[in-house]
């Protein structure tokens, strides 16, 4: 029984996925506005809606929480959810800084509470197959991983679209982590030794980014 924190587009997409997942149901939604939460609940046939995140987290009928708010609020809401003892899935990026992510991981370990970043690409059947192939040693030692991911940001209205949010917008936080995690797939538990990046800015956020990541044992992505 999922509790959905935030009534935005990403939460809507997630809730639609829950609706076709066996054994899962969206039991409640919360938003900063009671009206927004009620409209979202009506749209997705969710039985409960709250105009307060804290009220949802106090609901004993919620088994697990999904944080689908804008990225700069992930840390605050995930902290509340973990402290409420709710297993928590946070939409990517988990937070907007290393410090915030370390805080959540530490808190989850301390309270023995499940915490997961909603990195959808890691759950693709193809990605699971890739991990199996790498683990089997079938393709030998990997020394380089390459990838690219992008979309047309000109279709996102400025300044209202989330991609232009000065705190949590830009391509690195929106899609760059999909490429960064490929290195972790190829080199499980490897140490990052160096990161080199260059790019272009638009409206104060990173619009295009090229990054090279050097791992231990002279491996790259």
JSON list of C-alpha atoms in Angstrom, two decimals:
[
{"chain": "A", "resi": 1, "resn": "UNK", "atom": "CA", "xyz": [0.00, 0.00, 0.00]},
{"chain": "A", "resi": 2, "resn": "UNK", "atom": "CA", "xyz": [1.86, 2.98, -1.37]},
{"chain": "A", "resi": 3, "resn": "UNK", "atom": "CA", "xyz": [1.73, 6.52, -0.11]},
{"chain": "A", "resi": 4, "resn": "UNK", "atom": "CA", "xyz": [2.59, 9.08, -2.80]},
{"chain": "A", "resi": 5, "resn": "UNK", "atom": "CA", "xyz": [4.30, 12.29, -1.71]},
{"chain": "A", "resi": 6, "resn": "UNK", "atom": "CA", "xyz": [3.61, 14.99, -4.32]},
{"chain": "A", "resi": 7, "resn": "UNK", "atom": "CA", "xyz": [0.92, 15.26, -6.97]},
{"chain": "A", "resi": 8, "resn": "UNK", "atom": "CA", "xyz": [3.07, 16.18, -9.97]},
{"chain": "A", "resi": 9, "resn": "UNK", "atom": "CA", "xyz": [3.66, 14.53, -13.34]},
{"chain": "A", "resi": 10, "resn": "UNK", "atom": "CA", "xyz": [6.34, 12.09, -12.19]},
{"chain": "A", "resi": 11, "resn": "UNK", "atom": "CA", "xyz": [4.10, 10.93, -9.33]},
{"chain": "A", "resi": 12, "resn": "UNK", "atom": "CA", "xyz": [1.32, 10.46, -11.87]},
{"chain": "A", "resi": 13, "resn": "UNK", "atom": "CA", "xyz": [3.54, 8.27, -14.05]},
{"chain": "A", "resi": 14, "resn": "UNK", "atom": "CA", "xyz": [4.60, 6.23, -11.01]},
{"chain": "A", "resi": 15, "resn": "UNK", "atom": "CA", "xyz": [1.00, 5.80, -9.85]},
{"chain": "A", "resi": 16, "resn": "UNK", "atom": "CA", "xyz": [-0.03, 4.55, -13.29]},
{"chain": "A", "resi": 17, "resn": "UNK", "atom": "CA", "xyz": [2.71, 1.92, -13.03]},
{"chain": "A", "resi": 18, "resn": "UNK", "atom": "CA", "xyz": [1.46, 0.87, -9.60]},
{"chain": "A", "resi": 19, "resn": "UNK", "atom": "CA", "xyz": [-2.01, 0.37, -11.07]},
{"chain": "A", "resi": 20, "resn": "UNK", "atom": "CA", "xyz": [-0.73, -2.39, -13.37]},
{"chain": "A", "resi": 21, "resn": "UNK", "atom": "CA", "xyz": [1.61, -3.99, -10.83]},
{"chain": "A", "resi": 22, "resn": "UNK", "atom": "CA", "xyz": [0.38, -7.13, -9.11]},
{"chain": "A", "resi": 23, "resn": "UNK", "atom": "CA", "xyz": [0.28, -6.86, -5.32]},
{"chain": "A", "resi": 24, "resn": "UNK", "atom": "CA", "xyz": [0.65, -3.07, -5.24]},
{"chain": "A", "resi": 25, "resn": "UNK", "atom": "CA", "xyz": [-1.86, -0.28, -4.80]},
{"chain": "A", "resi": 26, "resn": "UNK", "atom": "CA", "xyz": [-1.76, 3.48, -4.34]},
{"chain": "A", "resi": 27, "resn": "UNK", "atom": "CA", "xyz": [-3.47, 3.93, -0.98]},
{"chain": "A", "resi": 28, "resn": "UNK", "atom": "CA", "xyz": [-2.95, 7.65, -0.36]},
{"chain": "A", "resi": 29, "resn": "UNK", "atom": "CA", "xyz": [-1.48, 10.81, -1.86]},
{"chain": "A", "resi": 30, "resn": "UNK", "atom": "CA", "xyz": [-0.26, 14.00, -0.19]},
{"chain": "A", "resi": 31, "resn": "UNK", "atom": "CA", "xyz": [0.57, 17.39, -1.64]},
{"chain": "A", "resi": 32, "resn": "UNK", "atom": "CA", "xyz": [1.22, 20.89, -0.34]},
{"chain": "A", "resi": 33, "resn": "UNK", "atom": "CA", "xyz": [-2.32, 21.75, -1.42]},
{"chain": "A", "resi": 34, "resn": "UNK", "atom": "CA", "xyz": [-5.31, 19.72, -0.23]},
{"chain": "A", "resi": 35, "resn": "UNK", "atom": "CA", "xyz": [-7.10, 20.53, -3.49]},
{"chain": "A", "resi": 36, "resn": "UNK", "atom": "CA", "xyz": [-4.19, 19.29, -5.60]},
{"chain": "A", "resi": 37, "resn": "UNK", "atom": "CA", "xyz": [-4.03, 16.08, -3.58]},
{"chain": "A", "resi": 38, "resn": "UNK", "atom": "CA", "xyz": [-7.80, 15.55, -3.90]},
{"chain": "A", "resi": 39, "resn": "UNK", "atom": "CA", "xyz": [-7.71, 16.09, -7.66]},
{"chain": "A", "resi": 40, "resn": "UNK", "atom": "CA", "xyz": [-4.81, 13.66, -8.02]},
{"chain": "A", "resi": 41, "resn": "UNK", "atom": "CA", "xyz": [-6.64, 11.08, -5.89]},
{"chain": "A", "resi": 42, "resn": "UNK", "atom": "CA", "xyz": [-9.76, 11.44, -8.02]},
{"chain": "A", "resi": 43, "resn": "UNK", "atom": "CA", "xyz": [-7.78, 11.09, -11.25]},
{"chain": "A", "resi": 44, "resn": "UNK", "atom": "CA", "xyz": [-6.05, 7.90, -10.09]},
{"chain": "A", "resi": 45, "resn": "UNK", "atom": "CA", "xyz": [-8.85, 6.40, -7.95]},
{"chain": "A", "resi": 46, "resn": "UNK", "atom": "CA", "xyz": [-6.81, 6.72, -4.75]},
{"chain": "A", "resi": 47, "resn": "UNK", "atom": "CA", "xyz": [-8.99, 6.38, -1.61]},
{"chain": "A", "resi": 48, "resn": "UNK", "atom": "CA", "xyz": [-7.18, 8.91, 0.60]},
{"chain": "A", "resi": 49, "resn": "UNK", "atom": "CA", "xyz": [-5.69, 12.35, 0.02]},
{"chain": "A", "resi": 50, "resn": "UNK", "atom": "CA", "xyz": [-3.89, 14.70, 2.38]},
{"chain": "A", "resi": 51, "resn": "UNK", "atom": "CA", "xyz": [-2.96, 18.37, 2.24]},
{"chain": "A", "resi": 52, "resn": "UNK", "atom": "CA", "xyz": [0.01, 17.62, 4.47]},
{"chain": "A", "resi": 53, "resn": "UNK", "atom": "CA", "xyz": [2.94, 15.28, 3.93]},
{"chain": "A", "resi": 54, "resn": "UNK", "atom": "CA", "xyz": [3.17, 14.67, 7.67]},
{"chain": "A", "resi": 55, "resn": "UNK", "atom": "CA", "xyz": [-0.44, 13.48, 7.81]},
{"chain": "A", "resi": 56, "resn": "UNK", "atom": "CA", "xyz": [0.23, 10.82, 5.19]},
{"chain": "A", "resi": 57, "resn": "UNK", "atom": "CA", "xyz": [3.36, 9.67, 7.00]},
{"chain": "A", "resi": 58, "resn": "UNK", "atom": "CA", "xyz": [1.31, 9.21, 10.17]},
{"chain": "A", "resi": 59, "resn": "UNK", "atom": "CA", "xyz": [-1.18, 6.97, 8.34]},
{"chain": "A", "resi": 60, "resn": "UNK", "atom": "CA", "xyz": [-0.75, 3.42, 9.72]},
{"chain": "A", "resi": 61, "resn": "UNK", "atom": "CA", "xyz": [-2.22, 1.94, 6.54]},
{"chain": "A", "resi": 62, "resn": "UNK", "atom": "CA", "xyz": [0.74, 3.08, 4.43]},
{"chain": "A", "resi": 63, "resn": "UNK", "atom": "CA", "xyz": [3.35, 0.35, 3.95]},
{"chain": "A", "resi": 64, "resn": "UNK", "atom": "CA", "xyz": [5.83, 2.16, 1.70]},
{"chain": "A", "resi": 65, "resn": "UNK", "atom": "CA", "xyz": [6.36, 5.74, 0.52]},
{"chain": "A", "resi": 66, "resn": "UNK", "atom": "CA", "xyz": [7.28, 7.17, -2.88]},
{"chain": "A", "resi": 67, "resn": "UNK", "atom": "CA", "xyz": [8.83, 10.65, -2.93]},
{"chain": "A", "resi": 68, "resn": "UNK", "atom": "CA", "xyz": [8.03, 12.26, -6.28]},
{"chain": "A", "resi": 69, "resn": "UNK", "atom": "CA", "xyz": [8.45, 15.95, -5.46]},
{"chain": "A", "resi": 70, "resn": "UNK", "atom": "CA", "xyz": [10.95, 18.35, -7.06]},
{"chain": "A", "resi": 71, "resn": "UNK", "atom": "CA", "xyz": [14.53, 17.26, -6.47]},
{"chain": "A", "resi": 72, "resn": "UNK", "atom": "CA", "xyz": [15.58, 19.96, -4.02]},
{"chain": "A", "resi": 73, "resn": "UNK", "atom": "CA", "xyz": [12.89, 18.74, -1.58]},
{"chain": "A", "resi": 74, "resn": "UNK", "atom": "CA", "xyz": [13.81, 15.05, -1.79]},
{"chain": "A", "resi": 75, "resn": "UNK", "atom": "CA", "xyz": [16.17, 15.10, 1.17]},
{"chain": "A", "resi": 76, "resn": "UNK", "atom": "CA", "xyz": [13.68, 16.77, 3.51]},
{"chain": "A", "resi": 77, "resn": "UNK", "atom": "CA", "xyz": [10.75, 14.53, 2.59]},
{"chain": "A", "resi": 78, "resn": "UNK", "atom": "CA", "xyz": [12.79, 11.33, 2.54]},
{"chain": "A", "resi": 79, "resn": "UNK", "atom": "CA", "xyz": [14.16, 12.19, 5.98]},
{"chain": "A", "resi": 80, "resn": "UNK", "atom": "CA", "xyz": [10.61, 12.59, 7.29]},
{"chain": "A", "resi": 81, "resn": "UNK", "atom": "CA", "xyz": [9.57, 9.29, 5.71]},
{"chain": "A", "resi": 82, "resn": "UNK", "atom": "CA", "xyz": [12.52, 7.36, 7.12]},
{"chain": "A", "resi": 83, "resn": "UNK", "atom": "CA", "xyz": [11.99, 8.82, 10.59]},
{"chain": "A", "resi": 84, "resn": "UNK", "atom": "CA", "xyz": [8.35, 7.76, 10.33]},
{"chain": "A", "resi": 85, "resn": "UNK", "atom": "CA", "xyz": [9.60, 4.20, 9.82]},
{"chain": "A", "resi": 86, "resn": "UNK", "atom": "CA", "xyz": [8.31, 3.94, 6.25]},
{"chain": "A", "resi": 87, "resn": "UNK", "atom": "CA", "xyz": [10.30, 2.06, 3.59]},
{"chain": "A", "resi": 88, "resn": "UNK", "atom": "CA", "xyz": [11.11, 4.82, 1.12]},
{"chain": "A", "resi": 89, "resn": "UNK", "atom": "CA", "xyz": [11.64, 5.03, -2.64]},
{"chain": "A", "resi": 90, "resn": "UNK", "atom": "CA", "xyz": [12.93, 8.42, -3.79]},
{"chain": "A", "resi": 91, "resn": "UNK", "atom": "CA", "xyz": [12.62, 9.57, -7.39]},
{"chain": "A", "resi": 92, "resn": "UNK", "atom": "CA", "xyz": [15.98, 10.22, -9.02]},
{"chain": "A", "resi": 93, "resn": "UNK", "atom": "CA", "xyz": [18.11, 12.08, -8.23]},
{"chain": "A", "resi": 94, "resn": "UNK", "atom": "CA", "xyz": [17.91, 10.90, -4.63]},
{"chain": "A", "resi": 95, "resn": "UNK", "atom": "CA", "xyz": [19.14, 14.34, -3.55]},
{"chain": "A", "resi": 96, "resn": "UNK", "atom": "CA", "xyz": [20.97, 17.29, -5.11]},
{"chain": "A", "resi": 97, "resn": "UNK", "atom": "CA", "xyz": [24.23, 16.83, -3.20]},
{"chain": "A", "resi": 98, "resn": "UNK", "atom": "CA", "xyz": [26.60, 14.18, -1.91]},
{"chain": "A", "resi": 99, "resn": "UNK", "atom": "CA", "xyz": [26.15, 15.46, 1.65]},
{"chain": "A", "resi": 100, "resn": "UNK", "atom": "CA", "xyz": [22.36, 15.06, 1.53]},
{"chain": "A", "resi": 101, "resn": "UNK", "atom": "CA", "xyz": [22.62, 11.58, 0.03]},
{"chain": "A", "resi": 102, "resn": "UNK", "atom": "CA", "xyz": [25.12, 10.48, 2.67]},
{"chain": "A", "resi": 103, "resn": "UNK", "atom": "CA", "xyz": [22.74, 11.78, 5.34]},
{"chain": "A", "resi": 104, "resn": "UNK", "atom": "CA", "xyz": [19.84, 9.71, 3.98]},
{"chain": "A", "resi": 105, "resn": "UNK", "atom": "CA", "xyz": [21.92, 6.55, 3.62]},
{"chain": "A", "resi": 106, "resn": "UNK", "atom": "CA", "xyz": [23.27, 6.95, 7.15]},
{"chain": "A", "resi": 107, "resn": "UNK", "atom": "CA", "xyz": [19.80, 7.59, 8.57]},
{"chain": "A", "resi": 108, "resn": "UNK", "atom": "CA", "xyz": [18.33, 4.59, 6.76]},
{"chain": "A", "resi": 109, "resn": "UNK", "atom": "CA", "xyz": [21.07, 2.33, 8.11]},
{"chain": "A", "resi": 110, "resn": "UNK", "atom": "CA", "xyz": [20.73, 3.73, 11.62]},
{"chain": "A", "resi": 111, "resn": "UNK", "atom": "CA", "xyz": [16.96, 3.17, 11.67]},
{"chain": "A", "resi": 112, "resn": "UNK", "atom": "CA", "xyz": [17.09, -0.07, 9.65]},
{"chain": "A", "resi": 113, "resn": "UNK", "atom": "CA", "xyz": [14.70, 1.42, 7.10]},
{"chain": "A", "resi": 114, "resn": "UNK", "atom": "CA", "xyz": [14.62, 0.48, 3.42]},
{"chain": "A", "resi": 115, "resn": "UNK", "atom": "CA", "xyz": [15.81, 3.29, 1.13]},
{"chain": "A", "resi": 116, "resn": "UNK", "atom": "CA", "xyz": [16.05, 3.17, -2.67]},
{"chain": "A", "resi": 117, "resn": "UNK", "atom": "CA", "xyz": [16.65, 5.65, -5.46]},
{"chain": "A", "resi": 118, "resn": "UNK", "atom": "CA", "xyz": [14.06, 5.33, -8.23]},
{"chain": "A", "resi": 119, "resn": "UNK", "atom": "CA", "xyz": [16.57, 4.75, -11.03]},
{"chain": "A", "resi": 120, "resn": "UNK", "atom": "CA", "xyz": [14.23, 3.14, -13.55]},
{"chain": "A", "resi": 121, "resn": "UNK", "atom": "CA", "xyz": [16.90, 2.16, -16.08]},
{"chain": "A", "resi": 122, "resn": "UNK", "atom": "CA", "xyz": [18.55, -0.18, -13.55]},
{"chain": "A", "resi": 123, "resn": "UNK", "atom": "CA", "xyz": [15.34, -2.23, -13.55]},
{"chain": "A", "resi": 124, "resn": "UNK", "atom": "CA", "xyz": [15.19, -2.80, -17.31]},
{"chain": "A", "resi": 125, "resn": "UNK", "atom": "CA", "xyz": [15.36, -6.52, -18.24]},
{"chain": "A", "resi": 126, "resn": "UNK", "atom": "CA", "xyz": [18.19, -5.62, -20.63]},
{"chain": "A", "resi": 127, "resn": "UNK", "atom": "CA", "xyz": [20.15, -4.01, -17.79]},
{"chain": "A", "resi": 128, "resn": "UNK", "atom": "CA", "xyz": [19.70, -7.08, -15.60]},
{"chain": "A", "resi": 129, "resn": "UNK", "atom": "CA", "xyz": [21.00, -9.21, -18.48]},
{"chain": "A", "resi": 130, "resn": "UNK", "atom": "CA", "xyz": [24.00, -6.92, -18.89]},
{"chain": "A", "resi": 131, "resn": "UNK", "atom": "CA", "xyz": [24.89, -7.28, -15.21]},
{"chain": "A", "resi": 132, "resn": "UNK", "atom": "CA", "xyz": [24.66, -11.07, -15.51]},
{"chain": "A", "resi": 133, "resn": "UNK", "atom": "CA", "xyz": [26.94, -11.08, -18.56]},
{"chain": "A", "resi": 134, "resn": "UNK", "atom": "CA", "xyz": [29.51, -8.84, -16.85]},
{"chain": "A", "resi": 135, "resn": "UNK", "atom": "CA", "xyz": [29.46, -10.94, -13.68]},
{"chain": "A", "resi": 136, "resn": "UNK", "atom": "CA", "xyz": [29.99, -14.13, -15.69]},
{"chain": "A", "resi": 137, "resn": "UNK", "atom": "CA", "xyz": [33.22, -12.77, -17.18]},
{"chain": "A", "resi": 138, "resn": "UNK", "atom": "CA", "xyz": [31.98, -13.53, -20.68]},
{"chain": "A", "resi": 139, "resn": "UNK", "atom": "CA", "xyz": [33.30, -10.27, -22.12]},
{"chain": "A", "resi": 140, "resn": "UNK", "atom": "CA", "xyz": [36.47, -10.09, -20.06]},
{"chain": "A", "resi": 141, "resn": "UNK", "atom": "CA", "xyz": [37.83, -7.03, -18.26]},
{"chain": "A", "resi": 142, "resn": "UNK", "atom": "CA", "xyz": [35.98, -3.85, -19.14]},
{"chain": "A", "resi": 143, "resn": "UNK", "atom": "CA", "xyz": [38.14, -0.74, -19.41]},
{"chain": "A", "resi": 144, "resn": "UNK", "atom": "CA", "xyz": [35.78, 1.77, -21.04]},
{"chain": "A", "resi": 145, "resn": "UNK", "atom": "CA", "xyz": [32.04, 2.43, -20.89]},
{"chain": "A", "resi": 146, "resn": "UNK", "atom": "CA", "xyz": [30.38, 4.93, -23.23]},
{"chain": "A", "resi": 147, "resn": "UNK", "atom": "CA", "xyz": [26.85, 6.30, -23.28]},
{"chain": "A", "resi": 148, "resn": "UNK", "atom": "CA", "xyz": [24.76, 9.29, -24.19]},
{"chain": "A", "resi": 149, "resn": "UNK", "atom": "CA", "xyz": [21.29, 10.45, -23.23]},
{"chain": "A", "resi": 150, "resn": "UNK", "atom": "CA", "xyz": [19.51, 13.66, -24.10]},
{"chain": "A", "resi": 151, "resn": "UNK", "atom": "CA", "xyz": [16.30, 15.35, -25.09]},
{"chain": "A", "resi": 152, "resn": "UNK", "atom": "CA", "xyz": [15.14, 18.64, -26.59]},
{"chain": "A", "resi": 153, "resn": "UNK", "atom": "CA", "xyz": [14.99, 21.10, -23.70]},
{"chain": "A", "resi": 154, "resn": "UNK", "atom": "CA", "xyz": [13.69, 23.87, -25.98]},
{"chain": "A", "resi": 155, "resn": "UNK", "atom": "CA", "xyz": [10.24, 22.32, -25.57]},
{"chain": "A", "resi": 156, "resn": "UNK", "atom": "CA", "xyz": [10.40, 23.04, -21.81]},
{"chain": "A", "resi": 157, "resn": "UNK", "atom": "CA", "xyz": [8.99, 26.52, -21.07]},
{"chain": "A", "resi": 158, "resn": "UNK", "atom": "CA", "xyz": [11.29, 28.90, -19.22]},
{"chain": "A", "resi": 159, "resn": "UNK", "atom": "CA", "xyz": [11.19, 29.62, -16.32]},
{"chain": "A", "resi": 160, "resn": "UNK", "atom": "CA", "xyz": [8.27, 27.43, -15.20]},
{"chain": "A", "resi": 161, "resn": "UNK", "atom": "CA", "xyz": [9.55, 23.98, -16.19]},
{"chain": "A", "resi": 162, "resn": "UNK", "atom": "CA", "xyz": [11.44, 22.06, -13.51]},
{"chain": "A", "resi": 163, "resn": "UNK", "atom": "CA", "xyz": [14.48, 21.70, -15.78]},
{"chain": "A", "resi": 164, "resn": "UNK", "atom": "CA", "xyz": [15.23, 25.42, -15.30]},
{"chain": "A", "resi": 165, "resn": "UNK", "atom": "CA", "xyz": [14.99, 25.29, -11.50]},
{"chain": "A", "resi": 166, "resn": "UNK", "atom": "CA", "xyz": [18.25, 26.93, -10.33]},
{"chain": "A", "resi": 167, "resn": "UNK", "atom": "CA", "xyz": [18.44, 24.59, -7.31]},
{"chain": "A", "resi": 168, "resn": "UNK", "atom": "CA", "xyz": [17.75, 21.25, -8.91]},
{"chain": "A", "resi": 169, "resn": "UNK", "atom": "CA", "xyz": [17.46, 21.71, -12.68]},
{"chain": "A", "resi": 170, "resn": "UNK", "atom": "CA", "xyz": [19.94, 21.08, -15.45]},
{"chain": "A", "resi": 171, "resn": "UNK", "atom": "CA", "xyz": [20.96, 18.01, -17.39]},
{"chain": "A", "resi": 172, "resn": "UNK", "atom": "CA", "xyz": [23.36, 16.49, -14.87]},
{"chain": "A", "resi": 173, "resn": "UNK", "atom": "CA", "xyz": [20.65, 15.98, -12.24]},
{"chain": "A", "resi": 174, "resn": "UNK", "atom": "CA", "xyz": [17.91, 15.21, -14.76]},
{"chain": "A", "resi": 175, "resn": "UNK", "atom": "CA", "xyz": [19.54, 12.64, -17.07]},
{"chain": "A", "resi": 176, "resn": "UNK", "atom": "CA", "xyz": [23.28, 12.73, -16.41]},
{"chain": "A", "resi": 177, "resn": "UNK", "atom": "CA", "xyz": [23.02, 10.24, -13.55]},
{"chain": "A", "resi": 178, "resn": "UNK", "atom": "CA", "xyz": [21.71, 7.63, -15.97]},
{"chain": "A", "resi": 179, "resn": "UNK", "atom": "CA", "xyz": [25.07, 7.74, -17.72]},
{"chain": "A", "resi": 180, "resn": "UNK", "atom": "CA", "xyz": [27.05, 7.97, -14.47]},
{"chain": "A", "resi": 181, "resn": "UNK", "atom": "CA", "xyz": [25.44, 4.80, -13.10]},
{"chain": "A", "resi": 182, "resn": "UNK", "atom": "CA", "xyz": [26.59, 2.82, -16.14]},
{"chain": "A", "resi": 183, "resn": "UNK", "atom": "CA", "xyz": [30.10, 2.93, -14.71]},
{"chain": "A", "resi": 184, "resn": "UNK", "atom": "CA", "xyz": [28.80, 1.42, -11.49]},
{"chain": "A", "resi": 185, "resn": "UNK", "atom": "CA", "xyz": [27.19, -1.37, -13.49]},
{"chain": "A", "resi": 186, "resn": "UNK", "atom": "CA", "xyz": [30.44, -2.14, -15.30]},
{"chain": "A", "resi": 187, "resn": "UNK", "atom": "CA", "xyz": [32.70, -1.66, -12.28]},
{"chain": "A", "resi": 188, "resn": "UNK", "atom": "CA", "xyz": [30.76, -2.73, -9.16]},
{"chain": "A", "resi": 189, "resn": "UNK", "atom": "CA", "xyz": [32.12, -1.15, -5.96]},
{"chain": "A", "resi": 190, "resn": "UNK", "atom": "CA", "xyz": [34.94, 0.60, -7.84]},
{"chain": "A", "resi": 191, "resn": "UNK", "atom": "CA", "xyz": [36.42, 3.82, -6.47]},
{"chain": "A", "resi": 192, "resn": "UNK", "atom": "CA", "xyz": [36.09, 7.03, -8.48]},
{"chain": "A", "resi": 193, "resn": "UNK", "atom": "CA", "xyz": [39.50, 8.67, -8.73]},
{"chain": "A", "resi": 194, "resn": "UNK", "atom": "CA", "xyz": [38.76, 11.65, -10.95]},
{"chain": "A", "resi": 195, "resn": "UNK", "atom": "CA", "xyz": [35.92, 13.41, -12.77]},
{"chain": "A", "resi": 196, "resn": "UNK", "atom": "CA", "xyz": [36.41, 15.76, -15.73]},
{"chain": "A", "resi": 197, "resn": "UNK", "atom": "CA", "xyz": [33.45, 17.69, -17.13]},
{"chain": "A", "resi": 198, "resn": "UNK", "atom": "CA", "xyz": [32.74, 20.42, -19.64]},
{"chain": "A", "resi": 199, "resn": "UNK", "atom": "CA", "xyz": [29.52, 21.82, -20.99]},
{"chain": "A", "resi": 200, "resn": "UNK", "atom": "CA", "xyz": [27.29, 24.74, -21.83]},
{"chain": "A", "resi": 201, "resn": "UNK", "atom": "CA", "xyz": [24.88, 26.75, -19.70]},
{"chain": "A", "resi": 202, "resn": "UNK", "atom": "CA", "xyz": [21.41, 28.05, -20.50]},
{"chain": "A", "resi": 203, "resn": "UNK", "atom": "CA", "xyz": [19.23, 30.09, -18.15]},
{"chain": "A", "resi": 204, "resn": "UNK", "atom": "CA", "xyz": [21.69, 29.44, -15.34]},
{"chain": "A", "resi": 205, "resn": "UNK", "atom": "CA", "xyz": [21.69, 25.63, -15.46]},
{"chain": "A", "resi": 206, "resn": "UNK", "atom": "CA", "xyz": [23.79, 23.06, -17.31]},
{"chain": "A", "resi": 207, "resn": "UNK", "atom": "CA", "xyz": [22.21, 22.55, -20.71]},
{"chain": "A", "resi": 208, "resn": "UNK", "atom": "CA", "xyz": [24.73, 20.13, -22.24]},
{"chain": "A", "resi": 209, "resn": "UNK", "atom": "CA", "xyz": [27.44, 18.18, -20.42]},
{"chain": "A", "resi": 210, "resn": "UNK", "atom": "CA", "xyz": [30.30, 15.91, -21.44]},
{"chain": "A", "resi": 211, "resn": "UNK", "atom": "CA", "xyz": [31.95, 14.01, -18.57]},
{"chain": "A", "resi": 212, "resn": "UNK", "atom": "CA", "xyz": [34.79, 11.54, -18.22]},
{"chain": "A", "resi": 213, "resn": "UNK", "atom": "CA", "xyz": [35.00, 9.51, -15.02]},
{"chain": "A", "resi": 214, "resn": "UNK", "atom": "CA", "xyz": [38.22, 7.71, -14.07]},
{"chain": "A", "resi": 215, "resn": "UNK", "atom": "CA", "xyz": [37.89, 4.71, -11.78]},
{"chain": "A", "resi": 216, "resn": "UNK", "atom": "CA", "xyz": [40.52, 2.71, -9.94]},
{"chain": "A", "resi": 217, "resn": "UNK", "atom": "CA", "xyz": [42.73, 0.43, -12.07]},
{"chain": "A", "resi": 218, "resn": "UNK", "atom": "CA", "xyz": [42.61, 2.91, -15.00]},
{"chain": "A", "resi": 219, "resn": "UNK", "atom": "CA", "xyz": [39.03, 2.23, -16.03]},
{"chain": "A", "resi": 220, "resn": "UNK", "atom": "CA", "xyz": [36.80, 4.89, -17.56]},
{"chain": "A", "resi": 221, "resn": "UNK", "atom": "CA", "xyz": [33.25, 5.88, -18.36]}
]
